[in-house]
Amino acid sequence: MLLIIEALLLILAALGQDHRAASVQGQIIPLDMAPDSVDDQYMGCREKMAKLKKTQNQCYSTFRGTKVRFNEDVLNKEVRFGSFSSSSLDRKVARRFGTKSCFEIYTCEGADVTKYSKLPHEKEVLIPPYKKFKVVDVKKKEEQKGLWCDTVFTLKSSGIRSDLNCALFKKPTKTKTKYYVLNNVL
């Protein structure tokens, strides 16, 4: 199971779906309606994450730094990353991955993979693609001097959403709930 999680991270980096591995310089990434995106890409990942979470029955306050600029008009909206996303328990570690758009994330679905990582100093918490968050704050460095990134989005857990249970190439079911995907791959 733990090898699966590590493999997923490597696959995401290879496919350029993790903005840490594939940065889009100078572009503003729009938020797309999630029904138009692939939300889960791996067979049975929800169950694997649930098994790992059983050993870590807690919520985490984590940080994620990126080198891309996300649309800032998302306050009080539900969003999700749309793919497995790395975050860190250490803000300084997150800053090394970018300071353009950053996230302060409170997650109860994320899994601490530090003890399974080849880079344990990164204190990584893996956030599954089906995790939804409410954007409770958007701060900008131009308005708040000393902020750790140009724009900081504060995200709070608001549930899960998965039409596919991480299965590859299944057609998603229709949904009436509006939510946005943060990491649109252009």
mmCIF file with all atom_site columns, C-alpha atoms in Angstrom:
data_model
loop_
_atom_site.group_PDB
_atom_site.id
_atom_site.type_symbol
_atom_site.label_atom_id
_atom_site.label_alt_id
_atom_site.label_comp_id
_atom_site.label_asym_id
_atom_site.label_entity_id
_atom_site.label_seq_id
_atom_site.pdbx_PDB_ins_code
_atom_site.Cartn_x
_atom_site.Cartn_y
_atom_site.Cartn_z
_atom_site.occupancy
_atom_site.B_iso_or_equiv
_atom_site.pdbx_formal_charge
_atom_site.auth_seq_id
_atom_site.auth_comp_id
_atom_site.auth_asym_id
_atom_site.auth_atom_id
_atom_site.pdbx_PDB_model_num
ATOM 1   C CA . MET A 1 1   ? 0.000   0.000  0.000   1.00 0.00 ? 1   MET A CA 1
ATOM 2   C CA . LEU A 1 2   ? 2.747   2.450  0.898   1.00 0.00 ? 2   LEU A CA 1
ATOM 3   C CA . LEU A 1 3   ? 4.579   1.663  -2.306  1.00 0.00 ? 3   LEU A CA 1
ATOM 4   C CA . ILE A 1 4   ? 1.393   2.544  -4.184  1.00 0.00 ? 4   ILE A CA 1
ATOM 5   C CA . ILE A 1 5   ? 1.343   6.012  -2.627  1.00 0.00 ? 5   ILE A CA 1
ATOM 6   C CA . GLU A 1 6   ? 4.999   6.556  -3.482  1.00 0.00 ? 6   GLU A CA 1
ATOM 7   C CA . ALA A 1 7   ? 4.359   5.332  -7.029  1.00 0.00 ? 7   ALA A CA 1
ATOM 8   C CA . LEU A 1 8   ? 1.426   7.735  -7.358  1.00 0.00 ? 8   LEU A CA 1
ATOM 9   C CA . LEU A 1 9   ? 3.630   10.663 -6.403  1.00 0.00 ? 9   LEU A CA 1
ATOM 10  C CA . LEU A 1 10  ? 6.265   9.656  -8.949  1.00 0.00 ? 10  LEU A CA 1
ATOM 11  C CA . ILE A 1 11  ? 3.635   9.215  -11.668 1.00 0.00 ? 11  ILE A CA 1
ATOM 12  C CA . LEU A 1 12  ? 2.156   12.648 -10.963 1.00 0.00 ? 12  LEU A CA 1
ATOM 13  C CA . ALA A 1 13  ? 5.568   14.262 -11.212 1.00 0.00 ? 13  ALA A CA 1
ATOM 14  C CA . ALA A 1 14  ? 6.336   12.407 -14.451 1.00 0.00 ? 14  ALA A CA 1
ATOM 15  C CA . LEU A 1 15  ? 3.012   13.428 -15.990 1.00 0.00 ? 15  LEU A CA 1
ATOM 16  C CA . GLY A 1 16  ? 3.494   17.021 -14.926 1.00 0.00 ? 16  GLY A CA 1
ATOM 17  C CA . GLN A 1 17  ? 0.308   17.023 -12.866 1.00 0.00 ? 17  GLN A CA 1
ATOM 18  C CA . ASP A 1 18  ? 2.038   18.268 -9.742  1.00 0.00 ? 18  ASP A CA 1
ATOM 19  C CA . HIS A 1 19  ? 2.741   21.986 -10.150 1.00 0.00 ? 19  HIS A CA 1
ATOM 20  C CA . ARG A 1 20  ? 5.949   21.474 -8.187  1.00 0.00 ? 20  ARG A CA 1
ATOM 21  C CA . ALA A 1 21  ? 7.257   19.372 -11.070 1.00 0.00 ? 21  ALA A CA 1
ATOM 22  C CA . ALA A 1 22  ? 5.692   21.375 -13.915 1.00 0.00 ? 22  ALA A CA 1
ATOM 23  C CA . SER A 1 23  ? 5.446   25.075 -13.295 1.00 0.00 ? 23  SER A CA 1
ATOM 24  C CA . VAL A 1 24  ? 3.604   27.388 -15.657 1.00 0.00 ? 24  VAL A CA 1
ATOM 25  C CA . GLN A 1 25  ? 5.477   30.663 -15.391 1.00 0.00 ? 25  GLN A CA 1
ATOM 26  C CA . GLY A 1 26  ? 3.629   33.933 -15.787 1.00 0.00 ? 26  GLY A CA 1
ATOM 27  C CA . GLN A 1 27  ? 0.161   32.492 -16.353 1.00 0.00 ? 27  GLN A CA 1
ATOM 28  C CA . ILE A 1 28  ? -2.929  32.751 -14.175 1.00 0.00 ? 28  ILE A CA 1
ATOM 29  C CA . ILE A 1 29  ? -4.472  29.322 -13.785 1.00 0.00 ? 29  ILE A CA 1
ATOM 30  C CA . PRO A 1 30  ? -8.268  29.552 -13.991 1.00 0.00 ? 30  PRO A CA 1
ATOM 31  C CA . LEU A 1 31  ? -10.503 27.484 -11.776 1.00 0.00 ? 31  LEU A CA 1
ATOM 32  C CA . ASP A 1 32  ? -12.493 24.995 -13.826 1.00 0.00 ? 32  ASP A CA 1
ATOM 33  C CA . MET A 1 33  ? -15.774 23.349 -13.033 1.00 0.00 ? 33  MET A CA 1
ATOM 34  C CA . ALA A 1 34  ? -14.804 19.954 -11.689 1.00 0.00 ? 34  ALA A CA 1
ATOM 35  C CA . PRO A 1 35  ? -17.308 17.891 -13.748 1.00 0.00 ? 35  PRO A CA 1
ATOM 36  C CA . ASP A 1 36  ? -15.178 18.809 -16.779 1.00 0.00 ? 36  ASP A CA 1
ATOM 37  C CA . SER A 1 37  ? -12.048 17.320 -15.249 1.00 0.00 ? 37  SER A CA 1
ATOM 38  C CA . VAL A 1 38  ? -10.738 13.902 -14.341 1.00 0.00 ? 38  VAL A CA 1
ATOM 39  C CA . ASP A 1 39  ? -11.043 13.854 -10.566 1.00 0.00 ? 39  ASP A CA 1
ATOM 40  C CA . ASP A 1 40  ? -9.466  10.552 -9.633  1.00 0.00 ? 40  ASP A CA 1
ATOM 41  C CA . GLN A 1 41  ? -6.957  8.624  -11.676 1.00 0.00 ? 41  GLN A CA 1
ATOM 42  C CA . TYR A 1 42  ? -6.025  5.510  -9.760  1.00 0.00 ? 42  TYR A CA 1
ATOM 43  C CA . MET A 1 43  ? -8.000  2.336  -9.036  1.00 0.00 ? 43  MET A CA 1
ATOM 44  C CA . GLY A 1 44  ? -8.963  1.944  -5.378  1.00 0.00 ? 44  GLY A CA 1
ATOM 45  C CA . CYS A 1 45  ? -7.015  4.907  -4.014  1.00 0.00 ? 45  CYS A CA 1
ATOM 46  C CA . ARG A 1 46  ? -9.825  5.986  -1.680  1.00 0.00 ? 46  ARG A CA 1
ATOM 47  C CA . GLU A 1 47  ? -9.625  2.627  0.114   1.00 0.00 ? 47  GLU A CA 1
ATOM 48  C CA . LYS A 1 48  ? -5.815  2.766  0.308   1.00 0.00 ? 48  LYS A CA 1
ATOM 49  C CA . MET A 1 49  ? -5.912  6.287  1.740   1.00 0.00 ? 49  MET A CA 1
ATOM 50  C CA . ALA A 1 50  ? -8.604  5.212  4.239   1.00 0.00 ? 50  ALA A CA 1
ATOM 51  C CA . LYS A 1 51  ? -6.377  2.355  5.463   1.00 0.00 ? 51  LYS A CA 1
ATOM 52  C CA . LEU A 1 52  ? -3.464  4.710  5.925   1.00 0.00 ? 52  LEU A CA 1
ATOM 53  C CA . LYS A 1 53  ? -5.671  7.293  7.665   1.00 0.00 ? 53  LYS A CA 1
ATOM 54  C CA . LYS A 1 54  ? -6.884  4.656  10.174  1.00 0.00 ? 54  LYS A CA 1
ATOM 55  C CA . THR A 1 55  ? -3.364  4.609  11.588  1.00 0.00 ? 55  THR A CA 1
ATOM 56  C CA . GLN A 1 56  ? -3.353  8.434  11.726  1.00 0.00 ? 56  GLN A CA 1
ATOM 57  C CA . ASN A 1 57  ? -6.691  9.422  13.210  1.00 0.00 ? 57  ASN A CA 1
ATOM 58  C CA . GLN A 1 58  ? -6.099  13.178 13.202  1.00 0.00 ? 58  GLN A CA 1
ATOM 59  C CA . CYS A 1 59  ? -6.370  16.367 11.176  1.00 0.00 ? 59  CYS A CA 1
ATOM 60  C CA . TYR A 1 60  ? -3.362  18.370 9.970   1.00 0.00 ? 60  TYR A CA 1
ATOM 61  C CA . SER A 1 61  ? -2.500  22.007 9.360   1.00 0.00 ? 61  SER A CA 1
ATOM 62  C CA . THR A 1 62  ? -0.261  21.924 6.301   1.00 0.00 ? 62  THR A CA 1
ATOM 63  C CA . PHE A 1 63  ? 1.294   24.237 3.725   1.00 0.00 ? 63  PHE A CA 1
ATOM 64  C CA . ARG A 1 64  ? 1.742   24.061 -0.049  1.00 0.00 ? 64  ARG A CA 1
ATOM 65  C CA . GLY A 1 65  ? 3.821   26.436 -2.144  1.00 0.00 ? 65  GLY A CA 1
ATOM 66  C CA . THR A 1 66  ? 3.555   26.774 -5.929  1.00 0.00 ? 66  THR A CA 1
ATOM 67  C CA . LYS A 1 67  ? 5.245   28.720 -8.708  1.00 0.00 ? 67  LYS A CA 1
ATOM 68  C CA . VAL A 1 68  ? 1.956   29.438 -10.472 1.00 0.00 ? 68  VAL A CA 1
ATOM 69  C CA . ARG A 1 69  ? -0.685  32.083 -9.952  1.00 0.00 ? 69  ARG A CA 1
ATOM 70  C CA . PHE A 1 70  ? -4.227  30.884 -9.298  1.00 0.00 ? 70  PHE A CA 1
ATOM 71  C CA . ASN A 1 71  ? -7.415  32.865 -9.810  1.00 0.00 ? 71  ASN A CA 1
ATOM 72  C CA . GLU A 1 72  ? -7.984  34.753 -6.555  1.00 0.00 ? 72  GLU A CA 1
ATOM 73  C CA . ASP A 1 73  ? -11.773 35.138 -6.866  1.00 0.00 ? 73  ASP A CA 1
ATOM 74  C CA . VAL A 1 74  ? -12.580 32.031 -4.805  1.00 0.00 ? 74  VAL A CA 1
ATOM 75  C CA . LEU A 1 75  ? -13.364 33.303 -1.304  1.00 0.00 ? 75  LEU A CA 1
ATOM 76  C CA . ASN A 1 76  ? -16.113 31.194 0.338   1.00 0.00 ? 76  ASN A CA 1
ATOM 77  C CA . LYS A 1 77  ? -16.170 28.770 -2.604  1.00 0.00 ? 77  LYS A CA 1
ATOM 78  C CA . GLU A 1 78  ? -15.504 25.037 -2.473  1.00 0.00 ? 78  GLU A CA 1
ATOM 79  C CA . VAL A 1 79  ? -12.366 23.925 -4.287  1.00 0.00 ? 79  VAL A CA 1
ATOM 80  C CA . ARG A 1 80  ? -10.238 20.842 -4.652  1.00 0.00 ? 80  ARG A CA 1
ATOM 81  C CA . PHE A 1 81  ? -6.818  20.121 -6.094  1.00 0.00 ? 81  PHE A CA 1
ATOM 82  C CA . GLY A 1 82  ? -8.101  17.486 -8.561  1.00 0.00 ? 82  GLY A CA 1
ATOM 83  C CA . SER A 1 83  ? -5.083  15.178 -8.232  1.00 0.00 ? 83  SER A CA 1
ATOM 84  C CA . PHE A 1 84  ? -2.919  13.868 -5.420  1.00 0.00 ? 84  PHE A CA 1
ATOM 85  C CA . SER A 1 85  ? -1.239  16.910 -3.922  1.00 0.00 ? 85  SER A CA 1
ATOM 86  C CA . SER A 1 86  ? 1.748   17.202 -1.656  1.00 0.00 ? 86  SER A CA 1
ATOM 87  C CA . SER A 1 87  ? 1.779   19.536 1.298   1.00 0.00 ? 87  SER A CA 1
ATOM 88  C CA . SER A 1 88  ? 4.138   19.938 4.228   1.00 0.00 ? 88  SER A CA 1
ATOM 89  C CA . LEU A 1 89  ? 3.774   20.301 7.964   1.00 0.00 ? 89  LEU A CA 1
ATOM 90  C CA . ASP A 1 90  ? 6.590   22.881 7.689   1.00 0.00 ? 90  ASP A CA 1
ATOM 91  C CA . ARG A 1 91  ? 5.918   26.241 5.996   1.00 0.00 ? 91  ARG A CA 1
ATOM 92  C CA . LYS A 1 92  ? 9.635   26.717 5.231   1.00 0.00 ? 92  LYS A CA 1
ATOM 93  C CA . VAL A 1 93  ? 9.634   23.471 3.243   1.00 0.00 ? 93  VAL A CA 1
ATOM 94  C CA . ALA A 1 94  ? 6.524   24.574 1.309   1.00 0.00 ? 94  ALA A CA 1
ATOM 95  C CA . ARG A 1 95  ? 8.198   27.896 0.395   1.00 0.00 ? 95  ARG A CA 1
ATOM 96  C CA . ARG A 1 96  ? 10.991  26.001 -1.380  1.00 0.00 ? 96  ARG A CA 1
ATOM 97  C CA . PHE A 1 97  ? 8.423   24.772 -3.927  1.00 0.00 ? 97  PHE A CA 1
ATOM 98  C CA . GLY A 1 98  ? 7.245   28.272 -4.794  1.00 0.00 ? 98  GLY A CA 1
ATOM 99  C CA . THR A 1 99  ? 5.992   31.561 -3.401  1.00 0.00 ? 99  THR A CA 1
ATOM 100 C CA . LYS A 1 100 ? 3.584   32.714 -6.118  1.00 0.00 ? 100 LYS A CA 1
ATOM 101 C CA . SER A 1 101 ? 0.330   31.101 -4.872  1.00 0.00 ? 101 SER A CA 1
ATOM 102 C CA . CYS A 1 102 ? 0.484   29.236 -1.585  1.00 0.00 ? 102 CYS A CA 1
ATOM 103 C CA . PHE A 1 103 ? -1.968  27.343 0.553   1.00 0.00 ? 103 PHE A CA 1
ATOM 104 C CA . GLU A 1 104 ? -2.522  27.001 4.277   1.00 0.00 ? 104 GLU A CA 1
ATOM 105 C CA . ILE A 1 105 ? -4.549  23.804 4.447   1.00 0.00 ? 105 ILE A CA 1
ATOM 106 C CA . TYR A 1 106 ? -6.518  22.276 7.295   1.00 0.00 ? 106 TYR A CA 1
ATOM 107 C CA . THR A 1 107 ? -7.209  18.688 6.226   1.00 0.00 ? 107 THR A CA 1
ATOM 108 C CA . CYS A 1 108 ? -8.713  15.674 7.936   1.00 0.00 ? 108 CYS A CA 1
ATOM 109 C CA . GLU A 1 109 ? -8.332  13.428 4.864   1.00 0.00 ? 109 GLU A CA 1
ATOM 110 C CA . GLY A 1 110 ? -4.615  13.989 4.274   1.00 0.00 ? 110 GLY A CA 1
ATOM 111 C CA . ALA A 1 111 ? -2.122  11.290 5.234   1.00 0.00 ? 111 ALA A CA 1
ATOM 112 C CA . ASP A 1 112 ? 1.277   11.969 6.795   1.00 0.00 ? 112 ASP A CA 1
ATOM 113 C CA . VAL A 1 113 ? 3.719   10.011 4.631   1.00 0.00 ? 113 VAL A CA 1
ATOM 114 C CA . THR A 1 114 ? 6.882   11.304 6.335   1.00 0.00 ? 114 THR A CA 1
ATOM 115 C CA . LYS A 1 115 ? 7.992   7.911  7.652   1.00 0.00 ? 115 LYS A CA 1
ATOM 116 C CA . TYR A 1 116 ? 7.569   6.335  4.187   1.00 0.00 ? 116 TYR A CA 1
ATOM 117 C CA . SER A 1 117 ? 9.308   9.106  2.273   1.00 0.00 ? 117 SER A CA 1
ATOM 118 C CA . LYS A 1 118 ? 12.804  9.167  0.817   1.00 0.00 ? 118 LYS A CA 1
ATOM 119 C CA . LEU A 1 119 ? 12.804  12.831 1.879   1.00 0.00 ? 119 LEU A CA 1
ATOM 120 C CA . PRO A 1 120 ? 11.515  12.712 5.482   1.00 0.00 ? 120 PRO A CA 1
ATOM 121 C CA . HIS A 1 121 ? 12.772  16.257 6.155   1.00 0.00 ? 121 HIS A CA 1
ATOM 122 C CA . GLU A 1 122 ? 9.936   17.513 3.898   1.00 0.00 ? 122 GLU A CA 1
ATOM 123 C CA . LYS A 1 123 ? 7.343   16.340 6.478   1.00 0.00 ? 123 LYS A CA 1
ATOM 124 C CA . GLU A 1 124 ? 4.932   15.529 3.669   1.00 0.00 ? 124 GLU A CA 1
ATOM 125 C CA . VAL A 1 125 ? 1.177   15.148 4.005   1.00 0.00 ? 125 VAL A CA 1
ATOM 126 C CA . LEU A 1 126 ? -0.491  13.677 0.920   1.00 0.00 ? 126 LEU A CA 1
ATOM 127 C CA . ILE A 1 127 ? -3.906  15.135 0.061   1.00 0.00 ? 127 ILE A CA 1
ATOM 128 C CA . PRO A 1 128 ? -6.173  12.911 -2.062  1.00 0.00 ? 128 PRO A CA 1
ATOM 129 C CA . PRO A 1 129 ? -7.848  14.226 -5.237  1.00 0.00 ? 129 PRO A CA 1
ATOM 130 C CA . TYR A 1 130 ? -11.355 13.749 -3.853  1.00 0.00 ? 130 TYR A CA 1
ATOM 131 C CA . LYS A 1 131 ? -10.809 16.107 -0.882  1.00 0.00 ? 131 LYS A CA 1
ATOM 132 C CA . LYS A 1 132 ? -12.904 19.298 -0.939  1.00 0.00 ? 132 LYS A CA 1
ATOM 133 C CA . PHE A 1 133 ? -12.026 22.525 0.844   1.00 0.00 ? 133 PHE A CA 1
ATOM 134 C CA . LYS A 1 134 ? -13.766 25.796 1.527   1.00 0.00 ? 134 LYS A CA 1
ATOM 135 C CA . VAL A 1 135 ? -11.633 28.864 0.841   1.00 0.00 ? 135 VAL A CA 1
ATOM 136 C CA . VAL A 1 136 ? -11.982 30.786 4.110   1.00 0.00 ? 136 VAL A CA 1
ATOM 137 C CA . ASP A 1 137 ? -9.403  33.497 3.383   1.00 0.00 ? 137 ASP A CA 1
ATOM 138 C CA . VAL A 1 138 ? -7.339  34.931 0.525   1.00 0.00 ? 138 VAL A CA 1
ATOM 139 C CA . LYS A 1 139 ? -4.420  37.163 1.542   1.00 0.00 ? 139 LYS A CA 1
ATOM 140 C CA . LYS A 1 140 ? -2.170  39.173 -0.796  1.00 0.00 ? 140 LYS A CA 1
ATOM 141 C CA . LYS A 1 141 ? 1.360   40.328 -0.067  1.00 0.00 ? 141 LYS A CA 1
ATOM 142 C CA . GLU A 1 142 ? 0.630   43.692 -1.696  1.00 0.00 ? 142 GLU A CA 1
ATOM 143 C CA . GLU A 1 143 ? -2.010  44.285 0.999   1.00 0.00 ? 143 GLU A CA 1
ATOM 144 C CA . GLN A 1 144 ? -0.306  42.499 3.904   1.00 0.00 ? 144 GLN A CA 1
ATOM 145 C CA . LYS A 1 145 ? 3.451   43.051 4.081   1.00 0.00 ? 145 LYS A CA 1
ATOM 146 C CA . GLY A 1 146 ? 5.513   40.169 5.430   1.00 0.00 ? 146 GLY A CA 1
ATOM 147 C CA . LEU A 1 147 ? 3.193   37.485 4.044   1.00 0.00 ? 147 LEU A CA 1
ATOM 148 C CA . TRP A 1 148 ? 5.075   34.265 3.243   1.00 0.00 ? 148 TRP A CA 1
ATOM 149 C CA . CYS A 1 149 ? 3.849   34.169 -0.410  1.00 0.00 ? 149 CYS A CA 1
ATOM 150 C CA . ASP A 1 150 ? 2.457   36.574 -3.018  1.00 0.00 ? 150 ASP A CA 1
ATOM 151 C CA . THR A 1 151 ? -1.038  35.124 -2.466  1.00 0.00 ? 151 THR A CA 1
ATOM 152 C CA . VAL A 1 152 ? -2.038  32.806 0.381   1.00 0.00 ? 152 VAL A CA 1
ATOM 153 C CA . PHE A 1 153 ? -5.261  30.801 0.168   1.00 0.00 ? 153 PHE A CA 1
ATOM 154 C CA . THR A 1 154 ? -6.538  29.420 3.481   1.00 0.00 ? 154 THR A CA 1
ATOM 155 C CA . LEU A 1 155 ? -8.421  26.157 2.935   1.00 0.00 ? 155 LEU A CA 1
ATOM 156 C CA . LYS A 1 156 ? -10.552 24.286 5.462   1.00 0.00 ? 156 LYS A CA 1
ATOM 157 C CA . SER A 1 157 ? -11.794 20.699 5.006   1.00 0.00 ? 157 SER A CA 1
ATOM 158 C CA . SER A 1 158 ? -15.375 20.596 3.762   1.00 0.00 ? 158 SER A CA 1
ATOM 159 C CA . GLY A 1 159 ? -15.851 16.942 2.833   1.00 0.00 ? 159 GLY A CA 1
ATOM 160 C CA . ILE A 1 160 ? -15.036 14.592 0.006   1.00 0.00 ? 160 ILE A CA 1
ATOM 161 C CA . ARG A 1 161 ? -16.239 14.273 -3.563  1.00 0.00 ? 161 ARG A CA 1
ATOM 162 C CA . SER A 1 162 ? -15.452 11.439 -5.921  1.00 0.00 ? 162 SER A CA 1
ATOM 163 C CA . ASP A 1 163 ? -17.512 10.124 -8.791  1.00 0.00 ? 163 ASP A CA 1
ATOM 164 C CA . LEU A 1 164 ? -14.925 7.573  -9.797  1.00 0.00 ? 164 LEU A CA 1
ATOM 165 C CA . ASN A 1 165 ? -13.351 6.210  -6.593  1.00 0.00 ? 165 ASN A CA 1
ATOM 166 C CA . CYS A 1 166 ? -10.041 6.883  -8.312  1.00 0.00 ? 166 CYS A CA 1
ATOM 167 C CA . ALA A 1 167 ? -10.750 4.562  -11.253 1.00 0.00 ? 167 ALA A CA 1
ATOM 168 C CA . LEU A 1 168 ? -9.039  5.379  -14.516 1.00 0.00 ? 168 LEU A CA 1
ATOM 169 C CA . PHE A 1 169 ? -11.153 6.497  -17.501 1.00 0.00 ? 169 PHE A CA 1
ATOM 170 C CA . LYS A 1 170 ? -14.640 5.986  -16.100 1.00 0.00 ? 170 LYS A CA 1
ATOM 171 C CA . LYS A 1 171 ? -17.237 8.582  -17.045 1.00 0.00 ? 171 LYS A CA 1
ATOM 172 C CA . PRO A 1 172 ? -18.141 10.752 -14.031 1.00 0.00 ? 172 PRO A CA 1
ATOM 173 C CA . THR A 1 173 ? -21.725 10.929 -12.873 1.00 0.00 ? 173 THR A CA 1
ATOM 174 C CA . LYS A 1 174 ? -23.631 14.209 -13.119 1.00 0.00 ? 174 LYS A CA 1
ATOM 175 C CA . THR A 1 175 ? -23.515 16.477 -10.102 1.00 0.00 ? 175 THR A CA 1
ATOM 176 C CA . LYS A 1 176 ? -25.506 19.524 -9.077  1.00 0.00 ? 176 LYS A CA 1
ATOM 177 C CA . THR A 1 177 ? -22.940 20.735 -6.563  1.00 0.00 ? 177 THR A CA 1
ATOM 178 C CA . LYS A 1 178 ? -20.684 23.507 -7.854  1.00 0.00 ? 178 LYS A CA 1
ATOM 179 C CA . TYR A 1 179 ? -17.042 23.336 -6.879  1.00 0.00 ? 179 TYR A CA 1
ATOM 180 C CA . TYR A 1 180 ? -13.779 24.270 -8.496  1.00 0.00 ? 180 TYR A CA 1
ATOM 181 C CA . VAL A 1 181 ? -10.584 22.428 -9.335  1.00 0.00 ? 181 VAL A CA 1
ATOM 182 C CA . LEU A 1 182 ? -7.440  24.305 -8.390  1.00 0.00 ? 182 LEU A CA 1
ATOM 183 C CA . ASN A 1 183 ? -4.793  22.721 -10.575 1.00 0.00 ? 183 ASN A CA 1
ATOM 184 C CA . ASN A 1 184 ? -6.055  22.915 -14.119 1.00 0.00 ? 184 ASN A CA 1
ATOM 185 C CA . VAL A 1 185 ? -3.409  21.494 -16.470 1.00 0.00 ? 185 VAL A CA 1
ATOM 186 C CA . LEU A 1 186 ? -3.304  23.790 -19.509 1.00 0.00 ? 186 LEU A CA 1
#
